[in-house]
């Protein structure tokens, strides 16, 4: 049996503007979670938050990384990029607010729902960013509550 | 509504996933905005869209969506069909516009997604 602290870690490099490969990391993570026998509703929420995070890195940043840590209690997803940072986080969290280019909107993104979707789907959500610096989003989805 | 029925109502061509025409959906969502699809689709749903890029398949994969109808006779390229095949997604193509295709399914009883207890 797995011990209380058993962890599995996944790390994905996300390349800016690479729309061909965008989504591969989330897809891979999704397969791992399914393979581990995690409940499909939880897999779905983890997939949505990771995919939105991945698309944000591709669309809005200079590139970054997504780290996923899986324990019996929870899935933790950390999405970090190299910049350019978010000037007004509150504004960015508003549904419908987007800074995406027209090219991105033509791909079906840039509707301004990414960050709100991410927050809605996880149990813990934390975003830190400053203009000119990195953006880091830490999200947790509980698999089971500690008794 | 079974996927087979959707195919018939929309006079659609099956581009991949013929073996899944028996599957059933409870709702339909017509959109080109992938984040909206992620935000609102929460049950067995058919997606109708005019966007034929790989992100449509990725979005579908993330939420276990298994049938997509491309409207306005759009045919996605082979790499996209391959992706759909790998994910057991049925792809249909209809000549109808998004509005007409949605209307035809709606009048046969297929409703929109339910969000917070309300059909949207």
Coordinates of C-alpha atoms in Angstrom, one line a residue:
Chain A
X1 CA 0.0 0.0 0.0
X2 CA 1.2 3.5 -0.6
X3 CA 2.3 5.4 2.4
X4 CA 0.7 8.6 3.5
X5 CA 3.3 10.8 1.9
X6 CA 3.8 9.0 -1.4
X7 CA 4.2 11.5 -4.2
X8 CA 4.4 11.5 -7.9
X9 CA 5.8 14.5 -9.6
X10 CA 5.4 15.6 -13.2
X11 CA 7.1 18.5 -14.9
X12 CA 6.4 20.1 -18.2
X13 CA 8.2 22.7 -20.2
X14 CA 5.8 25.1 -22.0
X15 CA 7.0 27.0 -25.0
X16 CA 5.6 30.5 -25.7
X17 CA 3.5 30.8 -28.9
X18 CA 3.8 27.1 -29.7
X19 CA 0.2 26.5 -30.6
X20 CA 0.9 23.2 -32.3
X21 CA 2.0 21.6 -29.1
X22 CA -0.2 23.6 -26.7
X23 CA -2.3 21.2 -24.7
X24 CA 0.2 18.3 -24.8
X25 CA 1.2 18.7 -21.2
X26 CA -2.4 18.7 -20.0
X27 CA -3.1 15.7 -22.1
X28 CA -0.2 13.8 -20.7
X29 CA -1.1 14.7 -17.1
X30 CA -4.6 13.6 -17.8
X31 CA -3.5 10.2 -19.0
X32 CA -1.3 9.8 -15.9
X33 CA -4.1 10.7 -13.5
X34 CA -6.5 8.3 -15.3
X35 CA -3.9 5.6 -15.1
X36 CA -3.6 6.1 -11.4
X37 CA -7.3 5.4 -11.0
X38 CA -8.2 8.9 -9.8
X39 CA -12.0 9.7 -9.9
X40 CA -13.0 11.0 -13.3
X41 CA -14.6 14.2 -11.9
X42 CA -11.3 15.1 -10.3
X43 CA -9.4 14.2 -13.4
X44 CA -11.7 16.5 -15.4
X45 CA -11.1 19.5 -13.0
X46 CA -7.4 18.9 -13.0
X47 CA -7.4 18.8 -16.8
X48 CA -9.3 22.0 -17.1
X49 CA -7.1 24.0 -14.8
X50 CA -3.9 22.6 -16.2
X51 CA -5.1 23.2 -19.8
X52 CA -6.1 26.8 -19.1
X53 CA -2.8 27.4 -17.3
X54 CA -0.9 25.9 -20.2
X55 CA -2.7 28.0 -22.7
X56 CA -2.1 31.1 -20.6
X57 CA 1.7 30.4 -20.7
X58 CA 1.6 29.8 -24.4
X59 CA -0.5 32.9 -25.2
X60 CA 0.6 35.5 -22.7
X61 CA 4.1 34.7 -21.5
X62 CA 7.7 34.3 -22.4
X63 CA 7.4 30.6 -21.7
X64 CA 7.3 28.6 -18.5
X65 CA 6.8 25.4 -16.6
X66 CA 4.0 23.4 -15.1
X67 CA 4.7 21.1 -12.1
X68 CA 2.2 18.6 -11.0
X69 CA 2.5 16.8 -7.7
X70 CA 0.2 14.0 -6.9
X71 CA -0.4 12.6 -3.4
X72 CA -3.2 10.4 -2.0
X73 CA -4.7 13.6 -0.6
X74 CA -4.5 16.1 -3.4
X75 CA -3.2 17.2 -6.8
X76 CA -1.1 20.3 -6.7
X77 CA -0.5 22.2 -10.0
X78 CA 2.0 25.0 -10.1
X79 CA 2.2 27.0 -13.3
X80 CA 5.1 29.5 -13.5
X81 CA 6.3 31.6 -16.3
X82 CA 9.2 33.9 -17.1
X83 CA 7.1 37.1 -17.5
X84 CA 6.0 39.7 -18.5
X85 CA 3.8 39.6 -15.4
X86 CA 0.2 40.8 -14.8
X87 CA -0.2 44.5 -14.0
X88 CA -3.7 44.2 -12.4
X89 CA -4.6 40.7 -11.1
X90 CA -8.1 41.7 -10.0
X91 CA -8.8 42.9 -13.6
X92 CA -7.3 39.7 -15.0
X93 CA -9.6 37.6 -12.8
X94 CA -12.7 39.2 -14.2
X95 CA -14.7 37.1 -16.6
X96 CA -14.4 38.5 -20.1
X97 CA -11.4 40.6 -19.5
X98 CA -8.6 39.6 -21.9
X99 CA -5.3 41.0 -23.3
X100 CA -5.1 38.4 -26.0
X101 CA -4.2 39.4 -29.6
X102 CA -6.5 38.9 -32.5
X103 CA -4.5 36.0 -33.8
X104 CA -5.2 34.2 -30.5
X105 CA -8.9 35.0 -30.6
X106 CA -9.1 33.4 -34.0
X107 CA -7.9 30.2 -32.4
X108 CA -10.9 30.3 -30.0
X109 CA -9.1 31.6 -27.0
X110 CA -8.8 35.1 -25.5
X111 CA -12.4 35.2 -24.2
X112 CA -11.1 36.2 -20.8
X113 CA -12.4 33.1 -19.0
X114 CA -9.1 31.3 -18.3
X115 CA -8.3 32.5 -14.8
X116 CA -11.9 32.5 -13.6
X117 CA -12.3 29.0 -14.9
X118 CA -9.2 27.9 -13.1
X119 CA -10.3 29.4 -9.8
X120 CA -13.7 27.8 -10.1
X121 CA -12.3 24.3 -10.7
X122 CA -9.9 24.1 -7.8
X123 CA -10.2 23.9 -4.1
X124 CA -7.3 26.2 -3.4
X125 CA -6.2 28.9 -5.8
X126 CA -3.4 31.4 -5.5
X127 CA -1.9 33.7 -8.0
X128 CA 1.1 36.0 -7.7
X129 CA 2.4 38.4 -10.3
X130 CA 3.8 41.8 -10.9
X131 CA 4.4 43.8 -14.0
X132 CA 7.9 42.9 -15.3
X133 CA 8.2 39.8 -13.2
X134 CA 7.1 36.1 -13.3
X135 CA 3.5 35.0 -12.8
X136 CA 3.0 32.0 -10.6
X137 CA -0.3 30.2 -10.1
X138 CA -0.6 27.5 -7.4
X139 CA -3.7 25.3 -7.5
X140 CA -4.8 22.4 -5.4
X141 CA -7.6 19.9 -6.0
X142 CA -8.4 17.6 -3.1
X143 CA -8.7 13.9 -3.8
X144 CA -9.7 13.1 -0.2
X145 CA -10.0 15.2 2.9
X146 CA -7.8 14.3 5.8
X147 CA -9.9 12.9 8.6
Chain B
X1 CA -30.2 11.9 -28.5
X2 CA -27.9 9.4 -30.1
X3 CA -25.0 10.5 -32.3
X4 CA -26.6 8.5 -35.1
X5 CA -29.7 10.8 -34.9
X6 CA -27.5 13.9 -34.9
X7 CA -25.9 12.7 -38.1
X8 CA -29.2 12.1 -39.7
X9 CA -30.8 15.4 -38.6
X10 CA -27.8 17.4 -39.9
X11 CA -27.3 15.3 -43.0
X12 CA -23.7 15.0 -41.8
X13 CA -20.7 13.1 -43.0
X14 CA -18.8 11.1 -40.4
X15 CA -15.1 11.9 -40.7
X16 CA -13.9 9.7 -37.9
X17 CA -15.4 7.6 -35.1
X18 CA -18.1 5.7 -37.0
X19 CA -18.0 3.1 -34.3
X20 CA -19.3 5.4 -31.7
X21 CA -22.6 6.5 -33.4
X22 CA -24.5 4.6 -30.7
X23 CA -23.4 7.0 -28.0
X24 CA -25.9 9.4 -26.5
X25 CA -25.7 13.1 -25.5
X26 CA -28.1 15.1 -23.3
X27 CA -27.2 18.6 -24.5
X28 CA -25.6 20.6 -27.2
X29 CA -23.3 23.6 -27.2
X30 CA -22.6 25.8 -30.2
X31 CA -19.5 27.9 -29.9
X32 CA -16.1 29.0 -31.3
X33 CA -14.8 30.0 -27.9
X34 CA -12.9 27.2 -26.3
X35 CA -12.8 28.7 -22.8
X36 CA -16.6 28.9 -22.8
X37 CA -16.7 25.3 -23.7
X38 CA -14.4 24.5 -20.7
X39 CA -16.5 26.7 -18.5
X40 CA -20.0 25.6 -19.4
X41 CA -20.0 22.0 -20.7
X42 CA -20.6 19.7 -17.8
X43 CA -22.5 16.7 -19.1
X44 CA -22.7 14.4 -22.2
X45 CA -22.7 17.2 -24.9
X46 CA -22.3 17.6 -28.6
X47 CA -20.1 20.5 -29.6
X48 CA -21.0 22.4 -32.7
X49 CA -18.3 24.7 -34.0
X50 CA -16.7 26.3 -37.0
X51 CA -13.2 26.3 -35.6
X52 CA -11.1 23.5 -37.1
X53 CA -7.8 23.8 -35.2
X54 CA -6.1 21.3 -32.9
X55 CA -7.2 23.2 -29.8
X56 CA -10.8 22.1 -30.4
X57 CA -9.8 18.5 -30.0
X58 CA -7.6 19.3 -26.9
X59 CA -10.5 21.1 -25.3
X60 CA -12.8 18.2 -26.1
X61 CA -10.3 15.8 -24.6
X62 CA -10.1 17.7 -21.3
X63 CA -13.8 17.5 -20.7
X64 CA -14.5 14.0 -22.1
X65 CA -16.5 15.4 -25.0
X66 CA -16.9 12.6 -27.5
X67 CA -18.7 14.2 -30.5
X68 CA -17.9 17.4 -32.4
X69 CA -19.8 18.7 -35.4
X70 CA -18.0 21.0 -37.7
X71 CA -20.4 23.4 -39.4
X72 CA -20.4 25.2 -42.8
X73 CA -19.0 22.1 -44.4
X74 CA -15.6 22.7 -42.8
X75 CA -13.3 19.7 -43.0
X76 CA -10.3 19.7 -40.6
X77 CA -7.0 18.5 -41.8
X78 CA -5.7 15.0 -41.3
X79 CA -3.6 15.7 -38.2
X80 CA -6.7 16.9 -36.4
X81 CA -8.7 13.8 -37.5
X82 CA -5.8 11.7 -36.2
X83 CA -5.9 13.5 -32.9
X84 CA -9.6 12.9 -32.7
X85 CA -9.2 9.2 -33.5
X86 CA -6.6 8.8 -30.8
X87 CA -9.1 10.3 -28.3
X88 CA -12.1 8.3 -29.5
X89 CA -13.9 11.4 -30.6
X90 CA -16.5 11.2 -33.4
X91 CA -16.2 14.1 -35.9
X92 CA -19.1 15.0 -38.1
X93 CA -19.3 17.6 -40.8
X94 CA -22.5 19.4 -41.9
X95 CA -23.1 21.9 -44.6
X96 CA -25.5 23.9 -42.3
X97 CA -24.4 27.0 -40.6
X98 CA -23.9 27.0 -36.8
X99 CA -27.3 28.7 -36.3
X100 CA -29.2 26.3 -38.5
X101 CA -27.5 23.2 -37.3
X102 CA -28.2 24.2 -33.7
X103 CA -31.8 25.0 -34.6
X104 CA -32.4 21.7 -36.3
X105 CA -31.2 19.8 -33.2
X106 CA -33.1 22.0 -30.9
X107 CA -36.4 21.5 -32.7
X108 CA -35.9 17.8 -32.4
X109 CA -35.6 18.1 -28.6
X110 CA -31.9 18.5 -27.9
X111 CA -31.5 21.2 -25.3
X112 CA -28.6 23.4 -24.3
X113 CA -26.3 22.8 -21.3
X114 CA -27.6 23.1 -17.8
X115 CA -25.7 25.6 -15.7
X116 CA -26.8 26.1 -12.0
X117 CA -30.0 24.2 -12.6
X118 CA -31.0 26.3 -15.6
X119 CA -30.9 25.5 -19.3
X120 CA -28.7 28.0 -21.0

